[in-house]
Amino acid sequence: MDIKIFDTAKEASKEVFHEFEQALASGATTFGLATGSTPEDLYEYLTSSDLDFSNATALNLDEYFGLPADHPQSYATFMDKHLFSKKPFKETFIPNGLATDVEAEIARYNALLEEHPIDLQILGIGQNAHIGFNEPGASRHMKTQLVDLAESTIQANARFFDSIEDVPTKAFSMGLASIMQSKRILLLAFGESKAQAVKDMVEGPVTEEVPASLLQEHPNVAVYLDRAAASLL
Ligand code: GLP
């Protein structure tokens, strides 16, 4: 793992933006994208740049189960608002939170991932070291799946909903095996609340109990941190 520490989240995000620039220049066509507050600065750099994604494909990591795409807190809405409405891609994919045939939706997403191998994958990290929605204990062999969210994740995400009862308890998520197939992975973590998860990911043993620690086994990962997220390293 290549650990890169910056004074601020903005400076780190600027460098990640340059990674996108270089990736496009060297022929990358397929980008794996993440939601959450962490990549917001990156998406702002992308939308205010003149980078051209009109020949590129984006696949998102995850989507809440049970939310329609146009729900204000769906990840589809998040991506439209922060990136896709301002920076057009050739095509974008995200799991369908309202899918009634769960197995068919999982198969559809796995087929998309086979068809579009990811050149550059962006990841955030949960306070419990989840990546995508692969919670502690998730199998390293899983591809896309419907997962139960950890209680701590539901609590962490409740800030975006009117009440904790409104937070979905399940989500479709690319699995750890899907994420590990990406050619290059950039994990971003900012703020003190991520410091323990970052330490466990980087310095701890590789274990499914710390999903992000599996990234230690990927040959091409860079971790972009601000000082607060790096404070326990
Ligand atoms: C969410 C998402 C993750 C994200 C993480 C951290 O639950 N499924 O993809 O990385 O939590 O979110 P934030 O960036 O808001 O801290």
PDB file of C-alpha atoms and ligand atoms in Angstrom:
ATOM      1  CA  MET A   1       0.000   0.000   0.000  1.00  0.00           C
ATOM      2  CA  ASP A   2       1.249   3.394  -0.941  1.00  0.00           C
ATOM      3  CA  ILE A   3       0.294   5.768   1.910  1.00  0.00           C
ATOM      4  CA  LYS A   4       0.021   9.448   1.006  1.00  0.00           C
ATOM      5  CA  ILE A   5      -0.584  12.002   3.746  1.00  0.00           C
ATOM      6  CA  PHE A   6      -1.717  15.578   3.086  1.00  0.00           C
ATOM      7  CA  ASP A   7      -2.418  18.550   5.362  1.00  0.00           C
ATOM      8  CA  THR A   8      -6.035  18.776   4.260  1.00  0.00           C
ATOM      9  CA  ALA A   9      -8.717  16.707   2.573  1.00  0.00           C
ATOM     10  CA  LYS A  10      -8.827  19.239  -0.250  1.00  0.00           C
ATOM     11  CA  GLU A  11      -5.123  18.808  -1.011  1.00  0.00           C
ATOM     12  CA  ALA A  12      -5.508  15.036  -0.993  1.00  0.00           C
ATOM     13  CA  SER A  13      -8.558  15.261  -3.267  1.00  0.00           C
ATOM     14  CA  LYS A  14      -6.625  17.454  -5.700  1.00  0.00           C
ATOM     15  CA  GLU A  15      -3.987  14.753  -6.018  1.00  0.00           C
ATOM     16  CA  VAL A  16      -6.664  12.118  -6.580  1.00  0.00           C
ATOM     17  CA  PHE A  17      -8.062  14.379  -9.277  1.00  0.00           C
ATOM     18  CA  HIS A  18      -4.610  14.288 -10.926  1.00  0.00           C
ATOM     19  CA  GLU A  19      -4.772  10.489 -10.819  1.00  0.00           C
ATOM     20  CA  PHE A  20      -7.973  10.702 -12.900  1.00  0.00           C
ATOM     21  CA  GLU A  21      -6.218  13.042 -15.323  1.00  0.00           C
ATOM     22  CA  GLN A  22      -3.319  10.605 -15.722  1.00  0.00           C
ATOM     23  CA  ALA A  23      -5.616   7.588 -15.946  1.00  0.00           C
ATOM     24  CA  LEU A  24      -7.610   9.162 -18.791  1.00  0.00           C
ATOM     25  CA  ALA A  25      -4.405  10.220 -20.543  1.00  0.00           C
ATOM     26  CA  SER A  26      -3.106   6.665 -20.404  1.00  0.00           C
ATOM     27  CA  GLY A  27      -6.289   5.194 -21.847  1.00  0.00           C
ATOM     28  CA  ALA A  28      -8.399   4.238 -18.817  1.00  0.00           C
ATOM     29  CA  THR A  29     -12.060   3.948 -19.775  1.00  0.00           C
ATOM     30  CA  THR A  30     -13.781   2.452 -16.741  1.00  0.00           C
ATOM     31  CA  PHE A  31     -14.067   4.074 -13.334  1.00  0.00           C
ATOM     32  CA  GLY A  32     -15.451   2.577 -10.132  1.00  0.00           C
ATOM     33  CA  LEU A  33     -17.033   5.304  -8.044  1.00  0.00           C
ATOM     34  CA  ALA A  34     -18.060   5.762  -4.438  1.00  0.00           C
ATOM     35  CA  THR A  35     -20.539   7.885  -2.518  1.00  0.00           C
ATOM     36  CA  GLY A  36     -20.340   9.460   0.926  1.00  0.00           C
ATOM     37  CA  SER A  37     -18.974  12.817   2.018  1.00  0.00           C
ATOM     38  CA  THR A  38     -15.366  11.712   1.409  1.00  0.00           C
ATOM     39  CA  PRO A  39     -15.272  11.959  -2.426  1.00  0.00           C
ATOM     40  CA  GLU A  40     -17.277  15.209  -2.614  1.00  0.00           C
ATOM     41  CA  ASP A  41     -14.200  17.439  -3.081  1.00  0.00           C
ATOM     42  CA  LEU A  42     -12.856  15.072  -5.726  1.00  0.00           C
ATOM     43  CA  TYR A  43     -16.139  15.261  -7.648  1.00  0.00           C
ATOM     44  CA  GLU A  44     -16.015  19.036  -7.424  1.00  0.00           C
ATOM     45  CA  TYR A  45     -12.523  19.052  -8.932  1.00  0.00           C
ATOM     46  CA  LEU A  46     -13.729  16.734 -11.689  1.00  0.00           C
ATOM     47  CA  THR A  47     -16.832  18.771 -12.532  1.00  0.00           C
ATOM     48  CA  SER A  48     -14.957  22.058 -12.627  1.00  0.00           C
ATOM     49  CA  SER A  49     -12.227  20.604 -14.862  1.00  0.00           C
ATOM     50  CA  ASP A  50     -12.228  20.178 -18.612  1.00  0.00           C
ATOM     51  CA  LEU A  51     -11.580  16.432 -18.387  1.00  0.00           C
ATOM     52  CA  ASP A  52     -13.655  14.534 -20.918  1.00  0.00           C
ATOM     53  CA  PHE A  53     -15.486  11.437 -19.687  1.00  0.00           C
ATOM     54  CA  SER A  54     -17.790  11.170 -22.688  1.00  0.00           C
ATOM     55  CA  ASN A  55     -16.105   7.919 -23.711  1.00  0.00           C
ATOM     56  CA  ALA A  56     -15.871   6.567 -20.178  1.00  0.00           C
ATOM     57  CA  THR A  57     -18.011   4.180 -18.157  1.00  0.00           C
ATOM     58  CA  ALA A  58     -18.746   4.565 -14.439  1.00  0.00           C
ATOM     59  CA  LEU A  59     -19.888   1.786 -12.143  1.00  0.00           C
ATOM     60  CA  ASN A  60     -20.888   2.614  -8.593  1.00  0.00           C
ATOM     61  CA  LEU A  61     -20.091   0.446  -5.622  1.00  0.00           C
ATOM     62  CA  ASP A  62     -23.432   0.233  -3.932  1.00  0.00           C
ATOM     63  CA  GLU A  63     -27.025   1.368  -3.475  1.00  0.00           C
ATOM     64  CA  TYR A  64     -29.496   1.224  -0.604  1.00  0.00           C
ATOM     65  CA  PHE A  65     -32.076  -1.546  -0.955  1.00  0.00           C
ATOM     66  CA  GLY A  66     -35.634  -0.269  -0.954  1.00  0.00           C
ATOM     67  CA  LEU A  67     -34.936   3.306  -2.060  1.00  0.00           C
ATOM     68  CA  PRO A  68     -36.117   4.444  -5.502  1.00  0.00           C
ATOM     69  CA  ALA A  69     -33.393   5.997  -7.674  1.00  0.00           C
ATOM     70  CA  ASP A  70     -35.029   9.430  -7.304  1.00  0.00           C
ATOM     71  CA  HIS A  71     -35.124   9.316  -3.481  1.00  0.00           C
ATOM     72  CA  PRO A  72     -33.119  12.278  -2.088  1.00  0.00           C
ATOM     73  CA  GLN A  73     -30.804   9.921  -0.157  1.00  0.00           C
ATOM     74  CA  SER A  74     -30.332   7.274  -2.838  1.00  0.00           C
ATOM     75  CA  TYR A  75     -26.800   6.906  -4.127  1.00  0.00           C
ATOM     76  CA  ALA A  76     -28.189   7.380  -7.652  1.00  0.00           C
ATOM     77  CA  THR A  77     -29.370  10.854  -6.601  1.00  0.00           C
ATOM     78  CA  PHE A  78     -26.029  11.574  -4.911  1.00  0.00           C
ATOM     79  CA  MET A  79     -24.071  10.681  -8.048  1.00  0.00           C
ATOM     80  CA  ASP A  80     -26.349  12.718 -10.334  1.00  0.00           C
ATOM     81  CA  LYS A  81     -26.110  15.727  -8.059  1.00  0.00           C
ATOM     82  CA  HIS A  82     -22.360  15.658  -7.443  1.00  0.00           C
ATOM     83  CA  LEU A  83     -21.023  14.360 -10.741  1.00  0.00           C
ATOM     84  CA  PHE A  84     -23.112  12.952 -13.573  1.00  0.00           C
ATOM     85  CA  SER A  85     -25.441  15.930 -14.143  1.00  0.00           C
ATOM     86  CA  LYS A  86     -22.397  18.191 -14.522  1.00  0.00           C
ATOM     87  CA  LYS A  87     -19.873  15.850 -16.140  1.00  0.00           C
ATOM     88  CA  PRO A  88     -21.417  13.470 -18.650  1.00  0.00           C
ATOM     89  CA  PHE A  89     -20.097   9.925 -18.975  1.00  0.00           C
ATOM     90  CA  LYS A  90     -20.795   7.594 -21.893  1.00  0.00           C
ATOM     91  CA  GLU A  91     -22.683   5.319 -19.514  1.00  0.00           C
ATOM     92  CA  THR A  92     -23.151   4.991 -15.760  1.00  0.00           C
ATOM     93  CA  PHE A  93     -24.332   2.027 -13.716  1.00  0.00           C
ATOM     94  CA  ILE A  94     -25.562   1.639 -10.153  1.00  0.00           C
ATOM     95  CA  PRO A  95     -27.530  -1.193  -8.567  1.00  0.00           C
ATOM     96  CA  ASN A  96     -31.313  -0.792  -8.681  1.00  0.00           C
ATOM     97  CA  GLY A  97     -32.455  -0.364  -5.082  1.00  0.00           C
ATOM     98  CA  LEU A  98     -36.010  -1.255  -6.029  1.00  0.00           C
ATOM     99  CA  ALA A  99     -35.172  -4.513  -7.791  1.00  0.00           C
ATOM    100  CA  THR A 100     -37.836  -7.082  -6.923  1.00  0.00           C
ATOM    101  CA  ASP A 101     -35.856 -10.020  -8.309  1.00  0.00           C
ATOM    102  CA  VAL A 102     -32.767  -9.735  -6.096  1.00  0.00           C
ATOM    103  CA  GLU A 103     -30.860 -12.612  -7.717  1.00  0.00           C
ATOM    104  CA  ALA A 104     -31.445 -11.185 -11.195  1.00  0.00           C
ATOM    105  CA  GLU A 105     -30.186  -7.775 -10.070  1.00  0.00           C
ATOM    106  CA  ILE A 106     -27.056  -9.338  -8.570  1.00  0.00           C
ATOM    107  CA  ALA A 107     -26.453 -11.295 -11.800  1.00  0.00           C
ATOM    108  CA  ARG A 108     -26.988  -8.151 -13.882  1.00  0.00           C
ATOM    109  CA  TYR A 109     -24.443  -6.196 -11.871  1.00  0.00           C
ATOM    110  CA  ASN A 110     -21.871  -8.992 -11.884  1.00  0.00           C
ATOM    111  CA  ALA A 111     -22.250  -9.294 -15.666  1.00  0.00           C
ATOM    112  CA  LEU A 112     -21.687  -5.541 -16.011  1.00  0.00           C
ATOM    113  CA  LEU A 113     -18.508  -5.831 -13.954  1.00  0.00           C
ATOM    114  CA  GLU A 114     -17.270  -8.685 -16.152  1.00  0.00           C
ATOM    115  CA  GLU A 115     -17.997  -6.647 -19.240  1.00  0.00           C
ATOM    116  CA  HIS A 116     -16.393  -3.477 -17.864  1.00  0.00           C
ATOM    117  CA  PRO A 117     -13.256  -4.313 -15.839  1.00  0.00           C
ATOM    118  CA  ILE A 118     -12.496  -1.334 -13.619  1.00  0.00           C
ATOM    119  CA  ASP A 119      -9.331   0.607 -14.400  1.00  0.00           C
ATOM    120  CA  LEU A 120      -9.502   2.963 -11.436  1.00  0.00           C
ATOM    121  CA  GLN A 121     -11.612   2.370  -8.326  1.00  0.00           C
ATOM    122  CA  ILE A 122     -12.345   5.066  -5.720  1.00  0.00           C
ATOM    123  CA  LEU A 123     -13.126   3.931  -2.190  1.00  0.00           C
ATOM    124  CA  GLY A 124     -14.068   5.617   1.053  1.00  0.00           C
ATOM    125  CA  ILE A 125     -13.944   3.715   4.323  1.00  0.00           C
ATOM    126  CA  GLY A 126     -16.508   3.268   7.084  1.00  0.00           C
ATOM    127  CA  GLN A 127     -15.616   3.858  10.721  1.00  0.00           C
ATOM    128  CA  ASN A 128     -15.764   0.068  11.101  1.00  0.00           C
ATOM    129  CA  ALA A 129     -13.413  -0.298   8.090  1.00  0.00           C
ATOM    130  CA  HIS A 130     -16.151  -1.306   5.647  1.00  0.00           C
ATOM    131  CA  ILE A 131     -15.542  -0.663   1.964  1.00  0.00           C
ATOM    132  CA  GLY A 132     -18.542  -0.305  -0.314  1.00  0.00           C
ATOM    133  CA  PHE A 133     -21.044  -1.894   2.032  1.00  0.00           C
ATOM    134  CA  ASN A 134     -18.843  -4.881   2.846  1.00  0.00           C
ATOM    135  CA  GLU A 135     -19.242  -4.920   6.592  1.00  0.00           C
ATOM    136  CA  PRO A 136     -16.907  -6.700   9.075  1.00  0.00           C
ATOM    137  CA  GLY A 137     -17.149 -10.441   8.507  1.00  0.00           C
ATOM    138  CA  ALA A 138     -17.979 -10.167   4.779  1.00  0.00           C
ATOM    139  CA  SER A 139     -16.395 -12.948   2.753  1.00  0.00           C
ATOM    140  CA  ARG A 140     -13.416 -12.022   0.602  1.00  0.00           C
ATOM    141  CA  HIS A 141     -14.831 -14.311  -2.103  1.00  0.00           C
ATOM    142  CA  MET A 142     -18.115 -12.467  -2.588  1.00  0.00           C
ATOM    143  CA  LYS A 143     -19.031 -10.566  -5.718  1.00  0.00           C
ATOM    144  CA  THR A 144     -22.102  -8.322  -5.795  1.00  0.00           C
ATOM    145  CA  GLN A 145     -24.554  -9.208  -3.057  1.00  0.00           C
ATOM    146  CA  LEU A 146     -27.455  -7.926  -0.973  1.00  0.00           C
ATOM    147  CA  VAL A 147     -26.008  -7.191   2.462  1.00  0.00           C
ATOM    148  CA  ASP A 148     -27.344  -6.359   5.913  1.00  0.00           C
ATOM    149  CA  LEU A 149     -25.914  -3.072   7.135  1.00  0.00           C
ATOM    150  CA  ALA A 150     -24.117  -3.104  10.478  1.00  0.00           C
ATOM    151  CA  GLU A 151     -25.907  -1.273  13.285  1.00  0.00           C
ATOM    152  CA  SER A 152     -22.964   1.159  13.498  1.00  0.00           C
ATOM    153  CA  THR A 153     -23.289   1.913   9.760  1.00  0.00           C
ATOM    154  CA  ILE A 154     -27.021   2.575  10.110  1.00  0.00           C
ATOM    155  CA  GLN A 155     -26.232   4.963  12.963  1.00  0.00           C
ATOM    156  CA  ALA A 156     -23.420   6.671  11.022  1.00  0.00           C
ATOM    157  CA  ASN A 157     -25.695   7.198   8.008  1.00  0.00           C
ATOM    158  CA  ALA A 158     -28.734   8.311  10.041  1.00  0.00           C
ATOM    159  CA  ARG A 159     -27.512  11.913   9.786  1.00  0.00           C
ATOM    160  CA  PHE A 160     -28.762  11.987   6.198  1.00  0.00           C
ATOM    161  CA  PHE A 161     -32.300  10.802   7.026  1.00  0.00           C
ATOM    162  CA  ASP A 162     -35.175  12.326   9.035  1.00  0.00           C
ATOM    163  CA  SER A 163     -34.976   9.546  11.603  1.00  0.00           C
ATOM    164  CA  ILE A 164     -32.986   6.373  12.159  1.00  0.00           C
ATOM    165  CA  GLU A 165     -36.090   4.320  11.258  1.00  0.00           C
ATOM    166  CA  ASP A 166     -35.873   5.737   7.736  1.00  0.00           C
ATOM    167  CA  VAL A 167     -32.331   4.419   7.134  1.00  0.00           C
ATOM    168  CA  PRO A 168     -32.423   1.321   4.928  1.00  0.00           C
ATOM    169  CA  THR A 169     -31.110  -1.796   6.662  1.00  0.00           C
ATOM    170  CA  LYS A 170     -29.891  -3.515   3.506  1.00  0.00           C
ATOM    171  CA  ALA A 171     -27.953  -2.545   0.404  1.00  0.00           C
ATOM    172  CA  PHE A 172     -26.659  -3.983  -2.826  1.00  0.00           C
ATOM    173  CA  SER A 173     -22.875  -3.814  -2.801  1.00  0.00           C
ATOM    174  CA  MET A 174     -20.054  -4.920  -5.027  1.00  0.00           C
ATOM    175  CA  GLY A 175     -18.301  -7.613  -3.016  1.00  0.00           C
ATOM    176  CA  LEU A 176     -14.706  -7.668  -1.830  1.00  0.00           C
ATOM    177  CA  ALA A 177     -13.780 -10.004  -4.712  1.00  0.00           C
ATOM    178  CA  SER A 178     -15.251  -7.530  -7.223  1.00  0.00           C
ATOM    179  CA  ILE A 179     -13.353  -4.617  -5.672  1.00  0.00           C
ATOM    180  CA  MET A 180     -10.080  -6.569  -5.615  1.00  0.00           C
ATOM    181  CA  GLN A 181     -10.314  -7.088  -9.391  1.00  0.00           C
ATOM    182  CA  SER A 182      -9.861  -3.361 -10.068  1.00  0.00           C
ATOM    183  CA  LYS A 183      -6.539  -2.567 -11.716  1.00  0.00           C
ATOM    184  CA  ARG A 184      -5.801   0.363  -9.415  1.00  0.00           C
ATOM    185  CA  ILE A 185      -7.543   1.344  -6.180  1.00  0.00           C
ATOM    186  CA  LEU A 186      -7.469   4.733  -4.464  1.00  0.00           C
ATOM    187  CA  LEU A 187      -8.862   4.738  -0.931  1.00  0.00           C
ATOM    188  CA  LEU A 188      -9.609   8.148   0.571  1.00  0.00           C
ATOM    189  CA  ALA A 189     -10.088   8.743   4.288  1.00  0.00           C
ATOM    190  CA  PHE A 190     -10.430  12.086   6.013  1.00  0.00           C
ATOM    191  CA  GLY A 191     -10.993  13.162   9.600  1.00  0.00           C
ATOM    192  CA  GLU A 192     -10.270  11.814  13.034  1.00  0.00           C
ATOM    193  CA  SER A 193     -13.324   9.532  13.005  1.00  0.00           C
ATOM    194  CA  LYS A 194     -11.551   7.380  10.398  1.00  0.00           C
ATOM    195  CA  ALA A 195      -8.166   7.202  12.163  1.00  0.00           C
ATOM    196  CA  GLN A 196      -8.700   3.840  13.889  1.00  0.00           C
ATOM    197  CA  ALA A 197     -10.137   2.226  10.752  1.00  0.00           C
ATOM    198  CA  VAL A 198      -7.138   3.521   8.777  1.00  0.00           C
ATOM    199  CA  LYS A 199      -4.691   2.121  11.334  1.00  0.00           C
ATOM    200  CA  ASP A 200      -6.435  -1.266  11.304  1.00  0.00           C
ATOM    201  CA  MET A 201      -6.481  -1.287   7.496  1.00  0.00           C
ATOM    202  CA  VAL A 202      -2.807  -0.399   7.105  1.00  0.00           C
ATOM    203  CA  GLU A 203      -1.093  -1.915  10.138  1.00  0.00           C
ATOM    204  CA  GLY A 204      -3.443  -4.637  11.329  1.00  0.00           C
ATOM    205  CA  PRO A 205      -3.574  -8.248  10.241  1.00  0.00           C
ATOM    206  CA  VAL A 206      -5.385  -9.022   6.988  1.00  0.00           C
ATOM    207  CA  THR A 207      -8.774 -10.246   8.129  1.00  0.00           C
ATOM    208  CA  GLU A 208     -12.354 -10.241   6.912  1.00  0.00           C
ATOM    209  CA  GLU A 209     -13.206  -8.643  10.279  1.00  0.00           C
ATOM    210  CA  VAL A 210     -11.501  -5.504   8.912  1.00  0.00           C
ATOM    211  CA  PRO A 211     -12.698  -5.543   5.292  1.00  0.00           C
ATOM    212  CA  ALA A 212     -10.356  -2.753   4.158  1.00  0.00           C
ATOM    213  CA  SER A 213      -7.330  -4.719   5.426  1.00  0.00           C
ATOM    214  CA  LEU A 214      -7.735  -7.067   2.437  1.00  0.00           C
ATOM    215  CA  LEU A 215      -6.463  -4.206   0.301  1.00  0.00           C
ATOM    216  CA  GLN A 216      -2.990  -4.976   1.721  1.00  0.00           C
ATOM    217  CA  GLU A 217      -3.058  -7.951  -0.671  1.00  0.00           C
ATOM    218  CA  HIS A 218      -3.831  -5.838  -3.756  1.00  0.00           C
ATOM    219  CA  PRO A 219      -0.723  -4.947  -5.806  1.00  0.00           C
ATOM    220  CA  ASN A 220      -1.780  -1.438  -6.798  1.00  0.00           C
ATOM    221  CA  VAL A 221      -3.410   0.544  -3.970  1.00  0.00           C
ATOM    222  CA  ALA A 222      -2.821   4.125  -2.882  1.00  0.00           C
ATOM    223  CA  VAL A 223      -4.308   5.464   0.345  1.00  0.00           C
ATOM    224  CA  TYR A 224      -4.947   9.223   0.413  1.00  0.00           C
ATOM    225  CA  LEU A 225      -5.231  10.628   3.938  1.00  0.00           C
ATOM    226  CA  ASP A 226      -5.447  13.949   5.677  1.00  0.00           C
ATOM    227  CA  ARG A 227      -3.405  14.417   8.870  1.00  0.00           C
ATOM    228  CA  ALA A 228      -6.345  13.595  11.143  1.00  0.00           C
ATOM    229  CA  ALA A 229      -7.108  10.278   9.436  1.00  0.00           C
ATOM    230  CA  ALA A 230      -3.389   9.423   9.560  1.00  0.00           C
ATOM    231  CA  SER A 231      -3.006  10.441  13.218  1.00  0.00           C
ATOM    232  CA  LEU A 232      -2.757   6.896  14.625  1.00  0.00           C
ATOM    233  CA  LEU A 233      -0.242   5.581  12.061  1.00  0.00           C
TER     234      LEU A 233
HETATM  235  C1  GLP B   1     -21.052   4.579   3.319  1.00  0.00           C
HETATM  236  C2  GLP B   1     -20.718   4.016   1.909  1.00  0.00           C
HETATM  237  C3  GLP B   1     -19.242   3.868   1.700  1.00  0.00           C
HETATM  238  C4  GLP B   1     -18.531   5.084   2.260  1.00  0.00           C
HETATM  239  C5  GLP B   1     -18.674   5.129   3.753  1.00  0.00           C
HETATM  240  C6  GLP B   1     -18.095   6.379   4.396  1.00  0.00           C
HETATM  241  O1  GLP B   1     -21.831   3.791   4.125  1.00  0.00           O
HETATM  242  N1  GLP B   1     -21.365   2.789   1.565  1.00  0.00           N
HETATM  243  O2  GLP B   1     -18.971   3.667   0.310  1.00  0.00           O
HETATM  244  O3  GLP B   1     -17.163   5.026   1.946  1.00  0.00           O
HETATM  245  O4  GLP B   1     -19.984   4.891   4.169  1.00  0.00           O
HETATM  246  O5  GLP B   1     -18.891   7.499   4.203  1.00  0.00           O
HETATM  247  P1  GLP B   1     -18.354   8.969   4.396  1.00  0.00           P
HETATM  248  O6  GLP B   1     -17.467   9.246   3.242  1.00  0.00           O
HETATM  249  O7  GLP B   1     -19.582   9.848   4.372  1.00  0.00           O
HETATM  250  O8  GLP B   1     -17.636   9.005   5.685  1.00  0.00           O
END
